[in-house]
Every structure is written in structure tokens, then in C-alpha cells.
């Protein structure tokens, strides 16, 4: 089973066993939901989410069979995972980790511009693709206006090139 980290349990909330999760996972709406199976800590203890709500910067969850703060204290500070196979993404949805290593091609002549080495998350959820070519790093916004096609199977992404955008 392949595990995907979706967050970290940073604290409890209240006395009824609610957990406070800090997460920057890009598809929260697909993983933080009732009846979703999650795995906690290094041992990957299997639990099921009963309730979910967003509060300030946290994802708040309760787990099946726990109704008291003392029962869930053991999870404080542990990472939260899901089974990668349980994540159902749409046709044009990709995990940031799937993009790393893709060959970047120009939409004008399909020339190679480099390879994606990182996905930077900026303010308000905006993302930048970090592209490296011969030691030179360039950044392209990961938005539909700049991305023509993503092909995970061919390991390539076609981007709209604008003069001055790349070094």
C-alpha cells in the first residue's frame, strides 16, 4: 500500500475527542470527509473519520469510536496519511508530486525547456512550477492560462511560452 501524507495532528480541540490537523494537502475536499479511512503515525494505525469541519487554519476531525479527549491524546504530534489508491482525482487534477520530474515543452515548437524540479506554493494557494535547464531555474505559474497539456504517462507538460517568461 502506498501512503500519502495529508497532514499532521497538532493538538486536540475540546473535550469530546476532536483533533486539530494542520494540512497543506491540495485536495482537502477529497480526503477530509466522513467515512474516509486514514492512517496515523509511523505504525499507520487505521482509523475512520466521523466528522470534519474547517476552523481557522486547521482541519478538525473526529474519529470513529473516540468520544473523549483522553482517548485521542496518543495521536497528538503524529502524521496523518491516506492510502494513495483511495484518492480519486478528476481528469485534469494532479498531485504536486506527480508533476516533479516532468519534461517541460514549449507550446510553439515543442522544444524542451527543462524539467520540473519543484512546485512552490505561494500566497492564496497559487502555485509556481520550478523548471531547471542546464543549471538555470525558471518559474512558471501553474494556472490554466500557462499550461496547455499535462501528460503524466508520457512524463511531459506543454506550457504556453511568453517572451521574457523564461530565462
Coordinates of N, CA and C in Angstrom, one line a residue:
X1 N 0.8 -1.2 0.0 CA 0.0 0.0 0.0 C 0.9 1.2 0.0
X2 N 0.6 2.2 -0.9 CA 1.3 3.5 -0.9 C 0.6 4.5 -0.1
X3 N 1.3 5.2 0.8 CA 0.7 6.1 1.7 C 1.0 7.5 1.2
X4 N 0.0 8.4 1.4 CA 0.2 9.9 1.1 C 0.0 10.7 2.3
X5 N 0.9 11.5 2.7 CA 0.8 12.3 3.9 C -0.2 13.4 3.5
X6 N -1.2 13.6 4.4 CA -2.2 14.7 4.2 C -2.2 15.7 5.3
X7 N -1.4 15.5 6.3 CA -1.3 16.5 7.4 C -0.7 16.0 8.6
X8 N -0.7 16.8 9.6 CA -0.1 16.4 10.9 C -1.1 16.8 12.0
X9 N -1.4 15.9 13.0 CA -2.2 16.2 14.1 C -1.4 17.0 15.1
X10 N -1.8 18.2 15.2 CA -1.0 19.2 16.1 C -1.6 19.3 17.5
X11 N -2.9 19.0 17.7 CA -3.4 19.1 19.0 C -4.8 18.5 19.0
X12 N -5.4 18.6 20.2 CA -6.8 18.2 20.4 C -7.6 19.5 20.4
X13 N -8.9 19.4 20.4 CA -9.8 20.6 20.5 C -11.0 20.2 21.3
X14 N -11.2 20.8 22.4 CA -12.4 20.5 23.2 C -12.2 19.2 24.0
X15 N -13.2 18.7 24.6 CA -13.1 17.6 25.5 C -13.8 16.3 24.9
X16 N -14.3 16.4 23.7 CA -15.0 15.3 23.1 C -14.2 14.5 22.1
X17 N -12.9 14.7 22.0 CA -12.0 13.9 21.2 C -11.8 14.4 19.8
X18 N -12.1 15.7 19.6 CA -11.8 16.3 18.2 C -10.3 16.6 18.1
X19 N -9.8 16.3 16.9 CA -8.4 16.5 16.6 C -8.2 17.7 15.7
X20 N -7.1 18.4 15.9 CA -6.8 19.6 15.1 C -5.6 19.2 14.2
X21 N -5.9 19.3 12.9 CA -4.9 18.8 11.9 C -4.4 20.0 11.1
X22 N -3.1 20.1 10.9 CA -2.5 21.2 10.1 C -2.2 20.5 8.7
X23 N -2.8 21.0 7.6 CA -2.6 20.4 6.4 C -2.4 21.4 5.2
X24 N -1.5 21.1 4.3 CA -1.3 21.9 3.1 C -1.6 21.0 1.9
X25 N -2.3 19.9 2.1 CA -2.6 19.0 1.1 C -3.6 19.7 0.1
X26 N -3.3 19.5 -1.2 CA -4.1 20.3 -2.2 C -5.5 19.8 -2.5
X27 N -5.9 18.6 -2.1 CA -7.2 18.1 -2.3 C -7.9 17.8 -1.0
X28 N -8.0 18.7 -0.1 CA -8.6 18.5 1.2 C -10.0 18.0 1.1
X29 N -10.7 18.6 0.1 CA -12.2 18.2 0.0 C -12.4 16.7 -0.4
X30 N -11.3 16.1 -0.9 CA -11.4 14.7 -1.3 C -11.0 13.7 -0.2
X31 N -10.3 14.2 0.8 CA -9.7 13.3 1.9 C -10.3 13.6 3.3
X32 N -10.7 14.9 3.6 CA -11.2 15.2 4.9 C -12.8 15.1 4.7
X33 N -13.3 13.9 4.9 CA -14.7 13.7 4.8 C -15.1 12.5 5.6
X34 N -16.4 12.4 5.9 CA -16.9 11.4 6.7 C -16.7 10.0 6.0
X35 N -16.4 9.0 6.8 CA -16.2 7.6 6.4 C -14.9 7.4 5.6
X36 N -14.0 8.4 5.6 CA -12.7 8.3 4.9 C -11.7 7.5 5.9
X37 N -11.1 6.5 5.4 CA -10.1 5.8 6.2 C -8.8 6.5 6.2
X38 N -8.2 6.8 7.3 CA -6.9 7.5 7.5 C -6.0 6.6 8.3
X39 N -4.7 6.8 8.1 CA -3.7 6.1 8.8 C -2.8 7.1 9.6
X40 N -2.5 6.7 10.9 CA -1.9 7.7 11.8 C -0.5 7.2 12.3
X41 N 0.5 8.0 12.2 CA 1.8 7.8 12.7 C 2.6 6.8 11.9
X42 N 3.8 6.5 12.5 CA 4.7 5.5 11.8 C 4.1 4.1 11.7
X43 N 3.3 3.8 12.7 CA 2.7 2.4 12.6 C 1.5 2.3 11.7
X44 N 1.1 3.5 11.2 CA -0.1 3.6 10.3 C -1.3 2.9 10.9
X45 N -1.6 3.4 12.1 CA -2.9 2.9 12.8 C -4.1 3.3 12.0
X46 N -4.9 2.4 11.6 CA -6.1 2.7 10.8 C -7.2 3.2 11.6
X47 N -7.8 4.3 11.1 CA -8.9 5.0 11.8 C -9.9 5.5 10.7
X48 N -11.1 5.8 11.1 CA -12.1 6.3 10.1 C -12.6 7.6 10.6
X49 N -12.6 8.6 9.7 CA -13.2 9.9 10.1 C -14.7 9.9 10.2
X50 N -15.2 10.5 11.3 CA -16.6 10.5 11.5 C -17.1 11.9 11.1
X51 N -16.5 13.0 11.6 CA -16.9 14.3 11.3 C -15.7 15.1 10.9
X52 N -16.0 16.1 10.1 CA -15.0 17.1 9.6 C -15.5 18.5 9.5
X53 N -14.7 19.4 9.9 CA -15.0 20.8 9.7 C -13.7 21.6 9.6
X54 N -13.8 22.8 9.0 CA -12.6 23.6 8.9 C -12.8 24.7 9.9
X55 N -11.7 25.0 10.7 CA -11.7 26.0 11.7 C -10.4 26.8 11.7
X56 N -10.5 28.1 11.3 CA -9.3 28.9 11.2 C -8.3 28.3 10.2
X57 N -7.1 27.9 10.6 CA -6.2 27.3 9.6 C -6.1 25.8 9.8
X58 N -7.0 25.2 10.5 CA -7.0 23.8 10.8 C -8.1 23.0 10.2
X59 N -7.9 21.7 10.0 CA -8.9 20.8 9.6 C -9.2 20.0 10.9
X60 N -10.5 20.1 11.3 CA -10.9 19.5 12.6 C -11.7 18.2 12.3
X61 N -11.2 17.1 12.9 CA -11.8 15.8 12.6 C -12.1 15.0 13.9
X62 N -13.1 14.2 13.9 CA -13.3 13.2 15.0 C -13.2 11.8 14.3
X63 N -12.7 10.9 15.1 CA -12.5 9.5 14.6 C -13.5 8.6 15.3
X64 N -13.9 7.5 14.5 CA -14.8 6.5 14.9 C -14.4 5.8 16.2
X65 N -15.3 5.8 17.2 CA -15.0 5.1 18.4 C -14.4 6.0 19.5
X66 N -14.1 7.2 19.2 CA -13.5 8.1 20.2 C -14.4 9.2 20.6
X67 N -14.7 9.4 21.9 CA -15.6 10.5 22.3 C -15.0 11.3 23.4
X68 N -13.7 11.1 23.8 CA -13.1 11.7 24.9 C -11.7 12.2 24.5
X69 N -11.3 13.4 25.0 CA -10.0 13.9 24.8 C -8.9 12.9 25.2
X70 N -9.1 12.2 26.3 CA -8.0 11.3 26.8 C -7.8 10.1 25.9
X71 N -8.8 9.8 25.1 CA -8.6 8.7 24.1 C -7.8 9.0 22.9
X72 N -7.8 10.3 22.5 CA -7.1 10.7 21.3 C -5.8 11.4 21.5
X73 N -5.4 11.7 22.8 CA -4.1 12.3 23.1 C -2.9 11.6 22.5
X74 N -3.0 10.3 22.4 CA -1.9 9.5 21.8 C -1.6 9.8 20.4
X75 N -2.5 10.5 19.7 CA -2.3 10.9 18.3 C -1.6 12.3 18.1
X76 N -1.6 13.0 19.2 CA -1.0 14.4 19.1 C 0.4 14.3 18.6
X77 N 0.7 15.1 17.6 CA 2.1 15.2 17.1 C 2.4 14.2 16.0
X78 N 1.4 13.4 15.6 CA 1.7 12.3 14.6 C 1.2 12.8 13.2
X79 N 1.8 12.2 12.2 CA 1.4 12.5 10.8 C 0.2 11.7 10.5
X80 N -0.6 12.3 9.5 CA -1.9 11.7 9.1 C -1.7 11.3 7.6
X81 N -2.1 10.1 7.2 CA -1.9 9.6 5.9 C -3.2 9.0 5.4
X82 N -3.3 8.8 4.0 CA -4.3 8.1 3.4 C -3.7 7.1 2.5
X83 N -4.4 6.1 2.0 CA -4.0 5.2 1.0 C -4.1 5.9 -0.3
X84 N -3.0 6.0 -1.1 CA -2.9 6.7 -2.3 C -4.0 6.2 -3.3
X85 N -4.3 4.9 -3.3 CA -5.3 4.4 -4.2 C -6.7 4.8 -3.9
X86 N -7.0 5.3 -2.6 CA -8.3 5.8 -2.3 C -8.6 7.2 -2.7
X87 N -7.6 7.9 -3.2 CA -7.7 9.3 -3.7 C -8.2 9.2 -5.1
X88 N -9.4 9.7 -5.3 CA -10.0 9.7 -6.7 C -9.9 11.1 -7.2
X89 N -9.0 11.3 -8.2 CA -8.8 12.7 -8.8 C -9.5 12.7 -10.1
X90 N -9.9 14.0 -10.5 CA -10.6 14.2 -11.7 C -9.6 14.1 -12.9
X91 N -10.1 14.2 -14.1 CA -9.3 14.1 -15.3 C -8.1 15.1 -15.4
X92 N -8.3 16.3 -15.0 CA -7.3 17.3 -15.0 C -6.7 17.7 -13.7
X93 N -6.8 16.8 -12.7 CA -6.2 17.0 -11.4 C -5.0 16.1 -11.2
X94 N -4.0 16.8 -10.6 CA -2.7 16.0 -10.4 C -2.1 16.5 -9.0
X95 N -1.5 15.5 -8.4 CA -0.8 15.8 -7.1 C 0.5 16.6 -7.5
X96 N 0.9 17.5 -6.7 CA 2.2 18.2 -6.9 C 3.3 17.3 -7.1
X97 N 3.4 16.2 -6.4 CA 4.5 15.2 -6.5 C 4.5 14.5 -7.9
X98 N 3.3 14.4 -8.5 CA 3.2 13.8 -9.8 C 3.9 14.7 -10.9
X99 N 3.9 16.0 -10.7 CA 4.4 16.9 -11.6 C 6.0 17.0 -11.6
X100 N 6.5 16.7 -10.5 CA 8.0 16.8 -10.4 C 8.6 15.7 -11.2
X101 N 9.6 16.1 -12.1 CA 10.3 15.2 -13.0 C 9.7 15.3 -14.4
X102 N 8.6 16.0 -14.6 CA 8.0 16.0 -15.9 C 8.9 16.9 -16.8
X103 N 9.1 16.5 -18.1 CA 9.8 17.3 -19.1 C 8.8 18.4 -19.5
X104 N 9.4 19.7 -19.6 CA 8.6 20.8 -20.0 C 8.9 21.2 -21.4
X105 N 7.8 21.2 -22.2 CA 7.9 21.5 -23.6 C 7.2 22.8 -24.0
X106 N 7.7 23.6 -24.9 CA 7.1 24.8 -25.4 C 5.9 24.5 -26.3
X107 N 4.9 25.3 -26.2 CA 3.7 25.1 -27.0 C 3.9 25.5 -28.4
X108 N 4.9 26.4 -28.7 CA 5.1 26.9 -30.0 C 5.8 25.9 -30.9
X109 N 6.8 25.2 -30.5 CA 7.6 24.3 -31.3 C 7.9 23.0 -30.6
X110 N 7.3 22.7 -29.5 CA 7.6 21.5 -28.7 C 9.0 21.3 -28.3
X111 N 9.8 22.4 -28.3 CA 11.2 22.3 -27.8 C 11.2 22.1 -26.3
X112 N 12.3 21.4 -25.8 CA 12.4 21.1 -24.4 C 12.9 22.3 -23.7
X113 N 12.2 22.7 -22.6 CA 12.6 23.9 -21.8 C 13.2 23.6 -20.5
X114 N 13.2 22.3 -20.1 CA 13.7 21.8 -18.9 C 12.9 20.8 -18.2
X115 N 13.1 20.6 -16.9 CA 12.4 19.6 -16.1 C 11.9 20.3 -14.9
X116 N 10.7 19.9 -14.5 CA 10.1 20.4 -13.2 C 10.8 19.8 -12.0
X117 N 11.4 20.7 -11.2 CA 12.1 20.2 -10.0 C 11.4 20.4 -8.7
X118 N 10.4 21.3 -8.7 CA 9.7 21.6 -7.5 C 8.4 22.3 -7.9
X119 N 7.4 22.2 -7.0 CA 6.2 23.0 -7.1 C 6.1 23.9 -5.8
X120 N 6.2 25.2 -6.0 CA 6.2 26.2 -4.9 C 4.8 26.6 -4.7
X121 N 4.4 26.6 -3.4 CA 3.0 27.0 -3.1 C 3.2 28.5 -2.5
X122 N 2.5 29.4 -3.2 CA 2.6 30.8 -2.9 C 1.3 31.2 -2.1
X123 N 1.2 32.5 -1.9 CA 0.0 33.0 -1.2 C -1.3 32.7 -1.9
X124 N -2.3 32.4 -1.1 CA -3.7 32.2 -1.5 C -3.8 30.9 -2.4
X125 N -2.9 30.0 -2.2 CA -3.0 28.7 -3.0 C -2.4 28.8 -4.4
X126 N -1.8 29.9 -4.8 CA -1.2 29.9 -6.1 C 0.0 29.1 -6.1
X127 N 0.3 28.5 -7.3 CA 1.5 27.6 -7.4 C 2.4 28.1 -8.5
X128 N 3.7 27.8 -8.3 CA 4.7 28.1 -9.4 C 5.4 26.8 -9.6
X129 N 5.6 26.5 -10.9 CA 6.4 25.4 -11.3 C 7.9 25.8 -11.4
X130 N 8.8 25.1 -10.7 CA 10.2 25.5 -10.8 C 10.8 24.6 -11.9
X131 N 11.3 25.2 -12.9 CA 11.8 24.5 -14.0 C 13.3 24.7 -14.1
X132 N 14.1 23.6 -14.2 CA 15.5 23.7 -14.3 C 16.0 23.2 -15.6
X133 N 16.9 24.0 -16.3 CA 17.5 23.6 -17.5 C 19.0 24.1 -17.5
X134 N 19.9 23.2 -17.5 CA 21.3 23.5 -17.5 C 21.7 24.4 -16.4
X135 N 21.2 24.1 -15.2 CA 21.6 24.9 -14.0 C 20.8 26.2 -13.9
X136 N 20.0 26.6 -14.8 CA 19.2 27.8 -14.7 C 17.8 27.4 -14.3
X137 N 17.3 28.1 -13.3 CA 16.0 27.9 -12.7 C 15.0 29.0 -13.2
X138 N 13.9 28.5 -13.7 CA 12.8 29.5 -14.1 C 11.5 29.1 -13.4
X139 N 10.6 30.0 -13.3 CA 9.3 29.8 -12.6 C 8.2 30.1 -13.6
X140 N 7.2 29.2 -13.6 CA 6.0 29.4 -14.5 C 4.8 29.2 -13.6
X141 N 3.9 30.1 -13.6 CA 2.6 30.0 -12.8 C 1.9 28.7 -13.3
X142 N 1.5 27.9 -12.3 CA 0.7 26.7 -12.6 C -0.8 27.1 -12.6
X143 N -1.1 27.7 -13.7 CA -2.5 28.1 -14.0 C -2.9 27.7 -15.4
X144 N -4.2 27.5 -15.7 CA -4.6 27.1 -17.0 C -4.2 28.0 -18.1
X145 N -4.0 29.3 -17.8 CA -3.6 30.2 -18.9 C -2.1 29.9 -19.4
X146 N -1.3 29.2 -18.6 CA 0.0 28.9 -19.0 C 0.3 27.5 -19.3
X147 N -0.6 26.6 -18.9 CA -0.5 25.2 -19.1 C -1.4 24.7 -20.2
X148 N -0.8 24.2 -21.3 CA -1.6 23.7 -22.4 C -2.1 22.2 -22.2
X149 N -1.1 21.4 -21.7 CA -1.4 20.0 -21.6 C -0.5 19.3 -20.6
X150 N -1.0 18.5 -19.8 CA -0.2 17.7 -18.9 C -0.4 16.2 -19.2
X151 N 0.6 15.5 -19.5 CA 0.6 14.1 -19.8 C 1.5 13.3 -18.9
X152 N 0.9 12.8 -17.8 CA 1.6 12.1 -16.8 C 2.3 10.8 -17.3
X153 N 1.5 10.1 -18.2 CA 2.0 8.9 -18.8 C 3.3 9.1 -19.6
X154 N 3.3 10.2 -20.4 CA 4.4 10.5 -21.3 C 5.5 11.3 -20.5
X155 N 5.2 11.6 -19.3 CA 6.1 12.4 -18.4 C 6.4 13.7 -19.0
X156 N 5.4 14.5 -19.5 CA 5.7 15.8 -20.1 C 4.5 16.7 -19.9
X157 N 4.9 18.0 -19.9 CA 3.9 19.1 -19.8 C 4.2 20.1 -20.8
X158 N 3.1 20.6 -21.5 CA 3.3 21.6 -22.6 C 2.8 22.9 -22.0
X159 N 3.7 23.9 -22.0 CA 3.4 25.2 -21.5 C 3.4 26.3 -22.6
X160 N 2.5 27.3 -22.3 CA 2.5 28.4 -23.2 C 3.7 29.3 -22.9
X161 N 4.5 29.6 -23.9 CA 5.7 30.4 -23.6 C 5.4 31.9 -24.0
X162 N 5.7 32.7 -23.2 CA 5.5 34.2 -23.4 C 6.9 34.8 -23.4
X163 N 7.3 35.7 -24.3 CA 8.6 36.3 -24.4 C 8.9 36.9 -23.0
X164 N 10.1 36.6 -22.5 CA 10.6 37.1 -21.2 C 10.1 36.3 -20.0
X165 N 9.3 35.3 -20.2 CA 8.8 34.5 -19.0 C 9.9 33.6 -18.5
X166 N 10.6 33.0 -19.5 CA 11.7 32.1 -19.1 C 13.1 32.7 -19.4
X167 N 14.1 32.3 -18.6 CA 15.4 32.8 -18.7 C 16.1 32.2 -19.9

